[in-house]
Short mmCIF file of C-alpha atoms in Angstrom, two decimals:
data_model
loop_
_atom_site.label_atom_id
_atom_site.label_comp_id
_atom_site.label_asym_id
_atom_site.label_seq_id
_atom_site.Cartn_x
_atom_site.Cartn_y
_atom_site.Cartn_z
CA UNK W 2 0.07 -0.06 0.17
CA UNK W 3 3.17 2.44 0.02
CA UNK W 4 2.14 3.53 -3.37
CA UNK W 5 -1.35 4.28 -2.50
CA UNK W 6 -2.31 8.12 -1.97
CA UNK W 7 -3.36 9.24 1.38
CA UNK W 8 -5.33 12.41 3.02
CA UNK W 9 -5.78 13.07 6.59
CA UNK W 10 -8.65 11.23 8.94
CA UNK W 11 -12.10 12.33 9.69
CA UNK W 12 -12.43 13.52 12.93
CA UNK W 13 -15.85 14.84 14.59
CA UNK W 14 -13.92 18.04 16.38
CA UNK W 15 -14.81 20.83 15.01
CA UNK W 16 -18.10 22.37 15.28
CA UNK W 17 -20.47 23.19 12.90
CA UNK W 18 -19.11 20.13 10.53
CA UNK W 19 -21.11 17.15 9.43
CA UNK W 20 -18.90 14.87 11.78
CA UNK W 21 -19.44 17.18 15.11
CA UNK W 22 -23.34 17.03 14.26
CA UNK W 23 -23.42 13.45 13.79
CA UNK W 24 -21.93 13.02 17.62
CA UNK W 25 -23.60 15.83 19.52
CA UNK W 26 -27.04 15.45 17.89
CA UNK W 27 -28.05 12.55 15.97
CA UNK W 28 -26.59 10.26 18.70
CA UNK W 29 -28.38 11.69 21.30
CA UNK W 30 -31.50 11.21 18.91
CA UNK W 31 -30.94 8.06 18.21
CA UNK W 32 -30.74 6.96 22.47
CA UNK W 33 -34.28 9.17 22.88
CA UNK W 34 -35.70 7.15 19.68
CA UNK W 35 -34.44 4.09 21.42
CA UNK W 36 -35.67 4.44 24.93
CA UNK W 37 -39.39 5.39 23.07
CA UNK W 38 -39.47 1.89 21.23
CA UNK W 39 -39.78 -0.71 24.25
CA UNK W 40 -40.51 -0.77 27.08
CA UNK W 41 -37.00 -0.86 28.70
CA UNK W 42 -36.71 -1.64 32.51
CA UNK W 43 -35.12 0.71 35.08
CA UNK W 44 -31.83 -0.52 34.72
CA UNK W 45 -31.51 -0.62 30.77
CA UNK W 46 -33.01 3.31 31.01
CA UNK W 47 -30.48 4.39 33.71
CA UNK W 48 -28.06 2.51 31.35
CA UNK W 49 -28.95 4.69 27.88
CA UNK W 50 -28.81 7.57 30.32
CA UNK W 51 -25.63 7.34 31.34
CA UNK W 52 -24.63 6.48 27.60
CA UNK W 53 -25.91 9.65 26.39
CA UNK W 54 -23.98 11.83 29.14
CA UNK W 55 -20.70 9.97 28.47
CA UNK W 56 -20.87 10.09 24.65
CA UNK W 57 -21.88 13.85 25.01
CA UNK W 58 -19.36 15.14 27.38
CA UNK W 59 -17.50 12.12 28.42
CA UNK W 60 -14.53 10.08 27.10
CA UNK W 61 -14.21 6.63 25.97
CA UNK W 62 -14.50 3.89 28.28
CA UNK W 63 -13.57 0.45 27.70
CA UNK W 64 -16.10 -2.47 27.49
CA UNK W 65 -16.64 -4.62 30.86
CA UNK W 66 -14.11 -7.60 31.46
CA UNK W 67 -16.37 -10.01 30.82
CA UNK W 68 -18.05 -8.58 27.25
CA UNK W 69 -17.94 -11.34 25.07
CA UNK W 70 -15.78 -9.25 22.41
CA UNK W 71 -13.40 -7.45 24.35
CA UNK W 72 -10.79 -8.94 22.55
CA UNK W 73 -12.12 -7.93 19.44
CA UNK W 74 -12.57 -4.34 20.49
CA UNK W 75 -9.19 -4.25 21.96
CA UNK W 76 -7.64 -5.53 18.38
CA UNK W 77 -9.56 -2.47 17.18
CA UNK W 78 -8.05 0.43 19.03
CA UNK W 79 -10.27 0.36 22.35
CA UNK W 80 -7.67 0.78 24.60
CA UNK W 81 -5.30 2.84 21.97
CA UNK W 82 -8.79 5.44 22.65
CA UNK W 83 -9.93 4.91 25.83
CA UNK W 84 -9.76 7.99 27.92
CA UNK W 85 -10.03 10.48 25.04
CA UNK W 86 -13.11 12.73 23.88
CA UNK W 87 -15.38 10.29 21.65
CA UNK W 88 -14.59 14.00 19.34
CA UNK W 89 -11.00 13.58 18.95
CA UNK W 90 -10.77 10.09 17.66
CA UNK W 91 -11.59 8.88 14.29
CA UNK W 92 -15.32 9.36 13.70
CA UNK W 93 -15.91 6.09 11.98
CA UNK W 94 -14.23 4.58 15.11
CA UNK W 95 -16.37 6.85 17.30
CA UNK W 96 -19.68 5.98 15.59
CA UNK W 97 -18.98 2.21 15.86
CA UNK W 98 -18.06 3.06 19.19
CA UNK W 99 -21.41 4.48 19.63
CA UNK W 100 -23.42 1.60 18.67
CA UNK W 101 -21.54 -0.79 20.49
CA UNK W 102 -22.59 0.77 23.53
CA UNK W 103 -25.89 1.45 22.88
CA UNK W 104 -26.39 -2.29 22.20
CA UNK W 105 -24.35 -2.95 25.56
CA UNK W 106 -26.80 -0.33 27.70
CA UNK W 107 -29.74 -2.03 26.32
CA UNK W 108 -28.53 -5.80 27.37
CA UNK W 109 -28.60 -6.53 23.98
CA UNK W 110 -25.88 -8.86 24.21
CA UNK W 111 -26.58 -10.63 27.71
CA UNK W 112 -28.17 -13.60 28.93
CA UNK W 113 -31.87 -12.54 29.88
CA UNK W 114 -35.14 -11.26 28.31
CA UNK W 115 -33.62 -8.68 26.27
CA UNK W 116 -30.92 -10.47 24.64
CA UNK W 117 -30.88 -10.47 20.93
CA UNK W 118 -33.97 -7.96 21.02
CA UNK W 119 -33.06 -5.17 18.04
CA UNK W 120 -33.83 -1.77 19.51
CA UNK W 121 -34.39 -0.15 16.33
CA UNK W 122 -36.61 -3.11 14.55
CA UNK W 123 -39.58 -1.10 15.38
CA UNK W 124 -38.53 1.73 13.03
CA UNK W 125 -37.47 -1.02 10.94
CA UNK W 126 -40.44 -2.54 10.45
CA UNK W 127 -42.67 0.64 10.10
CA UNK W 128 -41.10 1.72 6.95
CA UNK W 129 -41.23 -2.08 5.43
CA UNK W 130 -45.00 -2.06 5.93
CA UNK W 131 -45.22 2.02 4.83
CA UNK W 132 -47.83 2.64 1.69
CA UNK W 133 -45.02 3.76 0.18
CA UNK W 134 -43.19 0.19 -0.35
CA UNK W 135 -46.73 -0.73 -1.34
CA UNK W 136 -46.37 1.52 -4.48
CA UNK W 137 -42.71 0.33 -5.04
CA UNK W 138 -43.46 -2.92 -5.41
CA UNK W 139 -46.55 -2.35 -7.51
CA UNK W 140 -44.24 -0.89 -9.87
CA UNK W 141 -42.65 -4.04 -10.30
CA UNK W 142 -45.53 -5.17 -12.09
CA UNK W 143 -44.88 -2.41 -14.67
CA UNK W 144 -41.23 -3.60 -14.92
CA UNK W 145 -41.99 -6.93 -16.17
CA UNK W 146 -42.98 -6.61 -19.84
CA UNK W 147 -39.88 -4.10 -20.64
CA UNK W 148 -36.74 -5.69 -22.08
CA UNK W 149 -34.04 -7.53 -20.01
CA UNK W 150 -31.53 -4.82 -19.68
CA UNK W 151 -33.93 -2.17 -19.28
CA UNK W 152 -35.16 -4.07 -16.05
CA UNK W 153 -31.63 -4.58 -15.10
CA UNK W 154 -31.02 -1.16 -15.76
CA UNK W 155 -34.17 -0.05 -13.46
CA UNK W 156 -33.37 -2.23 -10.89
CA UNK W 157 -29.90 -0.91 -10.52
CA UNK W 158 -30.92 2.47 -10.12
CA UNK W 159 -33.94 1.43 -7.13
CA UNK W 160 -30.85 -0.53 -5.41
CA UNK W 161 -28.66 2.85 -5.69
CA UNK W 162 -31.23 4.97 -4.66
CA UNK W 163 -32.34 3.04 -2.04
CA UNK W 164 -35.27 4.19 -0.22
CA UNK W 165 -36.01 6.24 -3.34
CA UNK W 166 -36.39 3.58 -5.57
CA UNK W 167 -39.37 4.74 -7.44
CA UNK W 168 -36.70 6.53 -9.50
CA UNK W 169 -35.89 3.65 -10.74
CA UNK W 170 -38.61 2.56 -11.89
CA UNK W 171 -39.28 5.73 -14.23
CA UNK W 172 -37.09 4.56 -17.08
CA UNK W 173 -38.91 7.38 -18.74
CA UNK W 174 -36.90 9.70 -16.93
CA UNK W 175 -33.44 8.40 -17.50
CA UNK W 176 -31.13 11.15 -19.20
CA UNK W 177 -32.71 14.07 -18.03
CA UNK W 178 -30.20 14.45 -15.54
CA UNK W 179 -27.63 13.99 -17.89
CA UNK W 180 -27.62 17.28 -19.14
CA UNK W 181 -28.51 19.13 -15.58
CA UNK W 182 -25.82 21.73 -14.78
CA UNK W 183 -25.77 19.97 -11.11
CA UNK W 184 -26.68 16.17 -11.84
CA UNK W 185 -28.11 13.78 -9.72
CA UNK W 186 -25.80 10.81 -10.58
CA UNK W 187 -22.26 12.83 -9.79
CA UNK W 188 -19.99 9.55 -11.12
CA UNK W 189 -21.53 6.60 -13.49
CA UNK W 190 -19.51 4.18 -14.60
CA UNK W 191 -22.62 1.54 -15.32
CA UNK W 192 -20.76 0.95 -18.83
CA UNK W 193 -17.88 -1.10 -16.92
CA UNK W 194 -20.31 -2.92 -14.51
CA UNK W 195 -22.49 -4.46 -17.01
CA UNK W 196 -19.49 -6.85 -18.74
CA UNK W 197 -18.70 -8.14 -15.47
CA UNK W 198 -22.46 -9.54 -15.11
CA UNK W 199 -23.11 -12.09 -16.88
CA UNK W 200 -24.23 -13.11 -19.57
CA UNK W 201 -22.22 -16.77 -18.56
CA UNK W 202 -24.34 -16.99 -15.43
CA UNK W 203 -21.69 -18.56 -13.70
CA UNK W 204 -19.81 -15.68 -11.62
CA UNK W 205 -20.21 -14.45 -8.23
CA UNK W 206 -21.30 -11.36 -6.93
CA UNK W 207 -20.87 -10.56 -3.47
CA UNK W 208 -23.08 -7.65 -2.26
CA UNK W 209 -21.94 -5.99 0.63
CA UNK W 210 -25.29 -4.39 2.27
CA UNK W 211 -26.74 -1.45 3.85
CA UNK W 212 -29.65 -0.38 5.20
CA UNK W 213 -32.67 -2.67 5.27
CA UNK W 214 -36.42 -1.87 4.89
CA UNK W 215 -37.30 -0.16 1.99
CA UNK W 216 -33.21 0.05 0.87
CA UNK W 217 -32.49 -3.64 1.10
CA UNK W 218 -35.87 -4.89 -1.13
CA UNK W 219 -33.88 -3.42 -4.16
CA UNK W 220 -30.86 -4.67 -3.08
CA UNK W 221 -32.54 -8.42 -3.30
CA UNK W 222 -34.51 -7.72 -6.53
CA UNK W 223 -31.45 -6.61 -8.35
CA UNK W 224 -29.69 -10.13 -7.15
CA UNK W 225 -32.92 -11.86 -7.67
CA UNK W 226 -33.34 -10.47 -11.18
CA UNK W 227 -29.10 -11.32 -11.56
CA UNK W 228 -29.97 -14.74 -11.23
CA UNK W 229 -33.14 -15.69 -12.74
CA UNK W 230 -31.56 -14.14 -16.16
CA UNK W 231 -28.59 -15.95 -16.01
CA UNK W 232 -26.17 -13.22 -15.23
CA UNK W 233 -24.34 -14.53 -12.16
CA UNK W 234 -24.40 -17.79 -10.98
CA UNK W 235 -24.64 -17.33 -7.01
CA UNK W 236 -24.78 -14.39 -4.52
CA UNK W 237 -22.49 -14.10 -1.34
CA UNK W 238 -24.95 -11.14 0.54
CA UNK W 239 -22.99 -9.71 3.13
CA UNK W 240 -24.73 -8.29 6.13
CA UNK W 241 -24.21 -7.65 9.91
CA UNK W 242 -24.07 -9.73 12.43
CA UNK W 243 -26.15 -7.80 15.13
CA UNK W 244 -27.86 -4.30 14.34
CA UNK W 245 -25.54 -1.41 13.58
CA UNK W 246 -26.21 2.19 12.46
CA UNK W 247 -29.70 1.96 13.61
CA UNK W 248 -30.82 0.75 10.00
CA UNK W 249 -28.27 -1.76 9.00
CA UNK W 250 -29.40 -5.03 7.62
CA UNK W 251 -29.24 -8.00 9.21
CA UNK W 252 -30.42 -11.84 8.80
CA UNK W 253 -33.39 -11.04 10.32
CA UNK W 254 -33.86 -8.06 8.32
CA UNK W 255 -33.43 -9.96 5.09
CA UNK W 256 -35.84 -12.22 6.31
CA UNK W 257 -38.53 -9.44 6.85
CA UNK W 258 -38.16 -8.25 3.45
CA UNK W 259 -38.17 -11.63 1.80
CA UNK W 260 -41.58 -12.06 3.58
CA UNK W 261 -42.48 -8.63 2.49
CA UNK W 262 -42.45 -9.74 -1.21
CA UNK W 263 -43.88 -13.07 -1.14
CA UNK W 264 -46.70 -11.37 0.57
CA UNK W 265 -46.96 -8.60 -2.03
CA UNK W 266 -48.59 -10.23 -4.74
CA UNK W 267 -47.75 -10.10 -8.59
CA UNK W 268 -44.08 -9.40 -9.98
CA UNK W 269 -42.82 -8.62 -6.28
CA UNK W 270 -44.13 -12.04 -4.86
CA UNK W 271 -42.88 -14.04 -7.78
CA UNK W 272 -39.20 -12.28 -6.92
CA UNK W 273 -39.73 -12.98 -3.42
CA UNK W 274 -40.77 -16.71 -4.47
CA UNK W 275 -37.30 -16.57 -6.27
CA UNK W 276 -34.81 -15.23 -3.57
CA UNK W 277 -36.69 -17.70 -1.03
CA UNK W 278 -35.64 -20.86 -3.57
CA UNK W 279 -32.21 -19.23 -4.25
CA UNK W 280 -31.56 -18.88 -0.07
CA UNK W 281 -32.56 -22.73 0.18
CA UNK W 282 -30.25 -24.11 -2.46
CA UNK W 283 -27.47 -22.46 -1.82
CA UNK W 284 -27.65 -19.89 -4.50
CA UNK W 285 -27.91 -17.13 -2.30
CA UNK W 286 -25.54 -17.35 0.85
CA UNK W 287 -25.52 -15.08 3.92
CA UNK W 288 -22.44 -13.51 5.52
CA UNK W 289 -22.41 -12.29 8.60
CA UNK W 290 -18.88 -11.42 9.42
CA UNK W 291 -17.89 -9.91 12.51
CA UNK W 292 -15.64 -7.23 10.87
CA UNK W 293 -18.57 -5.49 8.60
CA UNK W 294 -19.38 -4.04 12.34
CA UNK W 295 -15.78 -3.08 12.94
CA UNK W 296 -14.91 0.67 13.01
CA UNK W 297 -12.01 0.45 10.66
CA UNK W 298 -11.30 1.05 6.78
CA UNK W 299 -11.94 -2.58 4.85
CA UNK W 300 -7.83 -2.02 3.80
CA UNK W 301 -7.79 -3.55 6.97
CA UNK W 302 -9.80 -6.52 6.63
CA UNK W 303 -8.69 -10.70 7.69
CA UNK W 304 -7.84 -12.95 5.40
CA UNK W 305 -10.77 -15.01 5.33
CA UNK W 306 -13.20 -12.10 3.97
CA UNK W 307 -10.23 -11.00 1.98
CA UNK W 308 -10.30 -14.60 0.12
CA UNK W 309 -14.21 -14.57 0.09
CA UNK W 310 -13.89 -11.26 -2.33
CA UNK W 311 -10.87 -12.49 -4.14
CA UNK W 312 -13.14 -15.29 -5.31
CA UNK W 313 -16.21 -13.45 -6.65
CA UNK W 314 -16.54 -11.46 -10.20
CA UNK W 315 -17.24 -8.36 -8.64
CA UNK W 316 -17.95 -6.90 -4.86
CA UNK W 317 -20.67 -4.68 -4.66
CA UNK W 318 -20.64 -2.22 -2.22
CA UNK W 319 -23.93 -0.56 -1.22
CA UNK W 320 -24.34 2.64 0.54
CA UNK W 321 -22.32 5.68 2.26
CA UNK W 322 -20.89 4.01 5.29
CA UNK W 323 -19.77 1.26 3.39
CA UNK W 324 -18.56 3.70 0.89
CA UNK W 325 -16.45 5.59 3.86
CA UNK W 326 -14.68 2.04 4.60
CA UNK W 327 -14.53 0.62 1.20
CA UNK W 328 -12.19 4.30 0.42
CA UNK W 329 -11.06 5.28 3.47
CA UNK W 330 -12.73 7.91 5.84
CA UNK W 331 -10.78 10.42 4.93
CA UNK W 332 -10.52 14.20 3.36
CA UNK W 333 -9.46 12.95 0.02
CA UNK W 334 -9.68 15.38 -2.75
CA UNK W 335 -12.54 14.56 -4.86
CA UNK W 336 -10.70 14.32 -7.63
CA UNK W 337 -8.51 11.30 -6.24
CA UNK W 338 -9.29 8.38 -8.64
CA UNK W 339 -11.41 5.91 -7.29
CA UNK W 340 -9.00 2.93 -8.44
CA UNK W 341 -6.12 4.58 -6.33
CA UNK W 342 -8.32 4.31 -3.24
CA UNK W 343 -9.20 0.91 -3.97
CA UNK W 344 -6.12 -0.48 -5.70
CA UNK W 345 -5.91 -2.64 -2.32
CA UNK W 346 -9.12 -4.60 -3.08
CA UNK W 347 -8.40 -8.32 -3.84
CA UNK W 348 -10.56 -8.31 -6.99
CA UNK W 349 -12.91 -6.29 -9.04
CA UNK W 350 -15.24 -3.94 -7.06
CA UNK W 351 -18.21 -1.25 -7.64
CA UNK W 352 -19.75 0.83 -4.93
CA UNK W 353 -23.36 2.30 -5.31
CA UNK W 354 -23.50 5.09 -2.93
CA UNK W 355 -26.11 7.79 -2.38
CA UNK W 356 -24.12 10.74 -0.75
CA UNK W 357 -24.52 11.18 3.01
CA UNK W 358 -21.04 12.22 4.48
CA UNK W 359 -17.91 14.04 2.97
CA UNK W 360 -16.07 11.71 1.58
CA UNK W 361 -15.83 11.57 -2.02
CA UNK W 362 -13.30 10.45 -4.79
CA UNK W 363 -13.48 9.70 -8.29
CA UNK W 364 -15.09 12.66 -9.97
CA UNK W 365 -13.88 15.37 -12.53
CA UNK W 366 -12.91 18.22 -11.45
CA UNK W 367 -15.92 20.11 -13.93
CA UNK W 368 -18.44 17.83 -11.66
CA UNK W 369 -17.06 19.12 -8.42
CA UNK W 370 -16.95 22.59 -9.28
CA UNK W 371 -20.33 22.67 -10.61
CA UNK W 372 -21.22 20.65 -7.64
CA UNK W 373 -19.43 23.41 -5.54
CA UNK W 374 -21.01 26.55 -7.33
CA UNK W 375 -24.50 25.28 -6.91
CA UNK W 376 -24.54 23.31 -3.57
CA UNK W 377 -21.09 24.62 -1.32
CA UNK W 378 -20.61 21.62 0.67
CA UNK W 379 -24.22 20.68 1.04
CA UNK W 380 -24.13 18.09 -1.91
CA UNK W 381 -21.92 15.72 -0.31
CA UNK W 382 -24.09 15.02 2.62
CA UNK W 383 -27.59 15.94 1.22
CA UNK W 384 -28.54 12.39 0.26
CA UNK W 385 -30.28 14.11 -3.30
CA UNK W 386 -26.95 12.84 -5.51
CA UNK W 387 -25.21 9.70 -5.89
CA UNK W 388 -22.37 8.07 -8.04
CA UNK W 389 -21.91 4.29 -9.39
CA UNK W 390 -18.17 3.65 -9.59
CA UNK W 391 -16.20 0.70 -10.70
CA UNK W 392 -12.71 -0.80 -10.76
CA UNK W 393 -11.93 -3.65 -12.61
#
């Protein structure tokens, strides 16, 4: 990695910046949301109050001696950062640490009645069961009559935009953004993506999932389509081993999404049955590697995970957090080549990402200038722009 460019790691120590607002405002709001979601017992509520005080005004305190993953977190930097302000360590690290401490506060890992209860599940299910999801699934009926490549393109854009998946189905609107001064799609390497996906039907797709609910559904639809039309032979779906970042997908969330599809009727149900069969016969395999919840970039991945990615025809990283971990959560100049910052990756890799944090690579100078002139820095975090980047 000596030839790989570098840039300062992002920290959250500057008031007024996006990372600072996450630690100072978003995390307290998440604690309040979790408190309201369940009738937690007095001990859990006291632990949540203590976490609120600690994450906003305190310092990093190591996990208890009997924590099942204490050794793992020690390897990930816990002892190194102990005693320091949450705002003075890498932002990626402090965000991940927050979710680990939140699960500790509600007793997620402890033997007892609250073990394994996802504190974010009510919000995930509410989104999955919403009328907006009904509308998006109904749109699949209109898609089935289109040529296969049109379907594949629509489903790719549905996966890209996540809970704005309806945009992916509006094929008639394709191309209208290309002439805009400030494009919605700030980078588009789709032409390098499709040759990696078929038509031989023997390749393996690794998809590193991001959020559950209405963002996971289009990811599953894309996988189902690629399998059904022989563009890939199998898929490895990397999900989180435990609840993370409010809405990140776990095994339970995958099952909820598949059931949502099979119960929806029409084309959605057909996709759902295809997913069910593929999970049953091994064409889709779930992975829940501990490193999926690590506070570290993927450049530091362990060997067994590296082997998974090395064996894949293509690995797709979905979403903003996975992008930060793929390229490194650093203040890259936006024109830094995507291929340079992913040179360490052991195989072809793609990013499908809606922009929701400061990190960005792979832009042309013209695109960066147009975005900054129109929106200042807001385009980096507003979720109104997206990218498809590929390194073969």
